[in-house]
Coordinates of C-alpha atoms in Angstrom, one line a residue:
X589 CA 15.5 -3.9 -9.7
X590 CA 11.8 -4.3 -10.7
X591 CA 11.4 -0.6 -11.4
X592 CA 13.5 2.5 -11.2
X593 CA 13.2 5.9 -9.4
X594 CA 9.8 7.0 -8.4
X595 CA 8.2 3.7 -9.6
X596 CA 10.4 1.9 -7.1
X597 CA 9.4 4.4 -4.4
X598 CA 5.7 3.6 -5.1
X599 CA 6.3 -0.1 -4.7
X600 CA 8.3 0.5 -1.5
X601 CA 5.5 2.7 -0.2
X602 CA 3.0 0.0 -0.7
X603 CA 5.3 -2.5 1.0
X604 CA 5.9 -0.2 3.9
X605 CA 2.2 0.5 4.5
X606 CA 1.8 -3.3 4.7
X607 CA 4.7 -3.7 7.1
X608 CA 3.4 -0.8 9.3
X609 CA 0.0 -2.5 9.4
X610 CA 1.7 -5.8 10.3
X611 CA 3.5 -4.2 13.2
X612 CA 0.1 -2.9 14.5
X613 CA -1.3 -6.4 14.1
X614 CA 1.6 -8.0 16.0
X615 CA 0.9 -5.6 18.9
X616 CA -2.8 -6.4 18.7
X617 CA -2.2 -10.1 19.0
X618 CA 0.0 -9.6 22.1
X619 CA -2.4 -7.2 23.9
X620 CA -5.0 -9.9 25.0
X621 CA -2.2 -11.5 27.1
X622 CA -1.7 -8.3 29.0
X623 CA -4.0 -6.5 31.5
X624 CA -4.5 -3.7 28.9
X625 CA -7.2 -5.5 27.0
X626 CA -10.3 -7.4 27.8
X627 CA -9.7 -11.2 27.8
X628 CA -12.3 -13.7 26.6
X629 CA -11.7 -17.4 27.5
X630 CA -13.6 -18.2 24.3
X631 CA -14.1 -15.8 21.4
X632 CA -16.1 -14.5 19.6
X633 CA -18.5 -13.0 22.1
X634 CA -22.2 -13.5 21.6
X635 CA -24.5 -11.0 20.1
X636 CA -25.4 -8.0 22.3
X637 CA -22.4 -8.7 24.6
X638 CA -21.9 -5.4 26.5
X639 CA -18.1 -5.5 25.8
X640 CA -18.8 -5.2 22.1
X641 CA -20.6 -1.9 22.7
X642 CA -17.9 -0.3 24.9
X643 CA -14.6 -0.1 23.0
X644 CA -11.3 0.1 25.0
X645 CA -9.3 3.0 23.5
X646 CA -6.0 2.3 25.2
X647 CA -5.4 -0.9 23.1
X648 CA -6.4 1.0 20.0
X649 CA -4.0 3.8 20.7
X650 CA -1.2 1.3 21.3
X651 CA -1.9 -0.4 17.9
X652 CA -2.0 3.0 16.2
X653 CA 1.2 4.0 17.9
X654 CA 3.0 0.8 16.8
X655 CA 1.9 1.5 13.2
X656 CA 2.9 5.1 13.4
X657 CA 6.4 4.3 14.8
X658 CA 7.0 1.6 12.2
X659 CA 5.7 3.8 9.4
X660 CA 8.0 6.7 10.6
X661 CA 11.1 4.4 10.5
X662 CA 10.2 2.9 7.2
X663 CA 9.2 6.1 5.4
X664 CA 11.7 8.5 6.9
X665 CA 14.7 6.3 7.3
X666 CA 14.4 3.3 5.0
X667 CA 12.7 4.9 2.0
X668 CA 15.3 7.6 1.3
X669 CA 18.1 5.0 1.5
X670 CA 16.4 2.4 -0.7
X671 CA 14.9 4.7 -3.3
X672 CA 16.3 8.3 -3.4
X673 CA 14.0 10.8 -5.0
X674 CA 14.8 11.5 -8.6
X675 CA 13.6 11.1 -12.2
X676 CA 12.6 7.6 -13.3
X677 CA 12.2 7.3 -17.0
X678 CA 9.7 8.8 -19.4
X679 CA 6.5 8.3 -17.5
X680 CA 7.1 7.1 -13.9
X681 CA 3.4 7.3 -12.9
X682 CA 2.4 4.9 -15.7
X683 CA 5.2 2.5 -14.7
X684 CA 4.1 2.6 -11.1
X685 CA 0.5 1.8 -12.1
X686 CA 1.7 -1.1 -14.2
X687 CA 3.5 -2.6 -11.2
X688 CA 0.7 -1.9 -8.7
X689 CA -1.7 -3.7 -11.0
X690 CA 0.7 -6.6 -11.3
X691 CA 0.8 -6.9 -7.5
X692 CA -3.0 -6.8 -7.4
X693 CA -3.2 -9.6 -9.9
X694 CA -0.6 -11.6 -7.9
X695 CA -2.6 -11.1 -4.7
X696 CA -5.7 -12.4 -6.4
X697 CA -3.9 -15.5 -7.7
X698 CA -2.5 -16.2 -4.2
X699 CA -6.0 -16.0 -2.7
X700 CA -7.4 -18.2 -5.4
X701 CA -4.7 -20.7 -5.0
X702 CA -5.4 -20.8 -1.2
X703 CA -9.0 -22.0 -2.1
X704 CA -10.7 -18.7 -1.6
X705 CA -11.8 -18.1 -5.2
X706 CA -15.2 -16.8 -4.2
X707 CA -13.6 -14.1 -2.0
X708 CA -11.1 -13.2 -4.7
X709 CA -13.9 -12.8 -7.3
X710 CA -16.2 -10.9 -4.9
X711 CA -13.8 -8.4 -3.5
X712 CA -11.2 -8.0 -6.2
X713 CA -13.2 -8.1 -9.4
X714 CA -14.3 -4.5 -9.2
X715 CA -10.8 -3.0 -8.6
X716 CA -9.4 -5.3 -11.3
X717 CA -11.9 -3.7 -13.7
X718 CA -11.7 -0.1 -12.5
X719 CA -8.0 0.5 -11.5
X720 CA -6.6 0.0 -15.0
X721 CA -8.5 3.1 -16.0
X722 CA -6.5 5.2 -13.6
X723 CA -4.3 7.5 -15.7
X724 CA -1.7 9.6 -13.9
X725 CA -2.2 13.2 -14.8
X726 CA -1.4 16.8 -13.8
X727 CA -5.0 17.9 -14.3
X728 CA -7.2 18.3 -11.3
X729 CA -10.4 16.8 -12.9
X730 CA -8.6 13.7 -14.1
X731 CA -6.9 13.2 -10.7
X732 CA -10.3 13.5 -8.9
X733 CA -11.8 11.0 -11.3
X734 CA -8.8 8.7 -10.7
X735 CA -9.4 8.9 -6.9
X736 CA -13.1 8.0 -7.4
X737 CA -12.1 5.0 -9.5
X738 CA -9.7 3.8 -6.8
X739 CA -12.3 4.2 -4.0
X740 CA -15.1 2.6 -6.1
X741 CA -12.9 -0.5 -6.3
X742 CA -13.5 -1.1 -2.6
X743 CA -17.3 -0.6 -2.8
X744 CA -18.1 -4.2 -2.5
X745 CA -16.0 -4.6 0.6
X746 CA -17.4 -1.5 2.2
X747 CA -21.0 -2.6 1.4
X748 CA -20.3 -6.0 2.9
X749 CA -19.0 -4.4 6.2
X750 CA -22.0 -2.1 6.3
X751 CA -24.5 -5.0 5.7
X752 CA -22.8 -7.2 8.2
X753 CA -22.7 -4.5 10.9
X754 CA -26.4 -3.6 10.5
X755 CA -27.7 -7.2 10.2
X756 CA -25.9 -8.7 13.3
X757 CA -26.0 -7.1 16.7
X758 CA -22.2 -7.0 17.2
X759 CA -21.8 -3.6 18.7
X760 CA -19.3 -1.1 17.4
X761 CA -18.1 -2.5 14.1
X762 CA -14.5 -1.4 14.2
X763 CA -14.1 -2.7 17.7
X764 CA -15.6 -6.1 16.8
X765 CA -13.2 -6.4 13.9
X766 CA -10.2 -5.6 16.2
X767 CA -11.4 -8.1 18.8
X768 CA -11.9 -10.7 16.1
X769 CA -8.3 -10.1 14.8
X770 CA -6.8 -10.0 18.3
X771 CA -8.4 -13.3 19.4
X772 CA -7.9 -15.2 16.1
X773 CA -11.4 -15.3 14.8
X774 CA -9.8 -13.8 11.7
X775 CA -6.8 -15.9 11.0
X776 CA -3.3 -14.3 10.5
X777 CA -3.5 -15.2 6.8
X778 CA -6.8 -13.3 6.4
X779 CA -5.5 -10.3 8.2
X780 CA -2.3 -10.2 6.2
X781 CA -4.3 -10.4 2.9
X782 CA -6.5 -7.6 4.1
X783 CA -3.4 -5.5 5.0
X784 CA -1.9 -6.2 1.6
X785 CA -5.1 -5.2 -0.2
X786 CA -5.3 -2.0 2.0
X787 CA -1.7 -1.2 1.1
X788 CA -2.3 -1.5 -2.6
X789 CA -5.4 0.7 -2.3
X790 CA -3.5 3.4 -0.4
X791 CA -0.6 3.2 -2.9
X792 CA -3.0 3.4 -5.9
X793 CA -4.9 6.3 -4.3
X794 CA -1.6 8.2 -3.8
X795 CA -0.7 7.6 -7.4
X796 CA -4.1 8.6 -8.6
X797 CA -4.0 12.1 -7.0
X798 CA -0.4 12.9 -7.6
X799 CA 0.4 15.5 -10.3
X800 CA 2.2 13.8 -13.2
X801 CA 2.9 16.0 -16.2
X802 CA 5.3 13.4 -17.6
X803 CA 2.3 10.9 -18.0
X804 CA 0.3 13.6 -19.7
X805 CA 3.1 14.2 -22.3
X806 CA 3.6 10.4 -22.7
X807 CA -0.1 9.7 -23.4
X808 CA -0.4 12.7 -25.8
X809 CA 2.7 11.6 -27.8
X810 CA 2.3 7.8 -27.4

């Protein structure tokens, strides 16, 4: 196994978040072929298209339901079987951080190898610089600082979304993104990379705010 105990659980949590998101994406790709979602013969729609300003909430609820159902199965059934709760070495939080950073580096290399070096540098340089400073701890101030570091890693992406939404007249931003993913404007590869990055962010955020007295003792003595 790549890691023991709680470190393995953290890696599985990241993987399960990704799989739950992938389940929602699968439902999203099916919905345009049903009467439940608006169907464009050619997508994307033009700017100021009325459909972009009037989200359909039933498809959104179905996607969220698929993610919730998949997440429930994975976290309540699979996780306890694959990684029972228990001690995991001297500093499990630090071990988890090491593996999550390794997965971040692997994701960046995959994106770079696919010919998207600019995107890799633009969106992942900041988390690559900030996330290694996350230090699991039992202290509330340190855990708050950890969370700020994790969230700051996504600042470039959030800023890009905001600028894109305010520059182009594309209606409700989250609805535009869902339509773009549903109709293939965003390729499956791009969506899966986004889900992988979101899963790593969620797992790192969970690690950042978790009380970890063992890490405190290890850092003080090591």
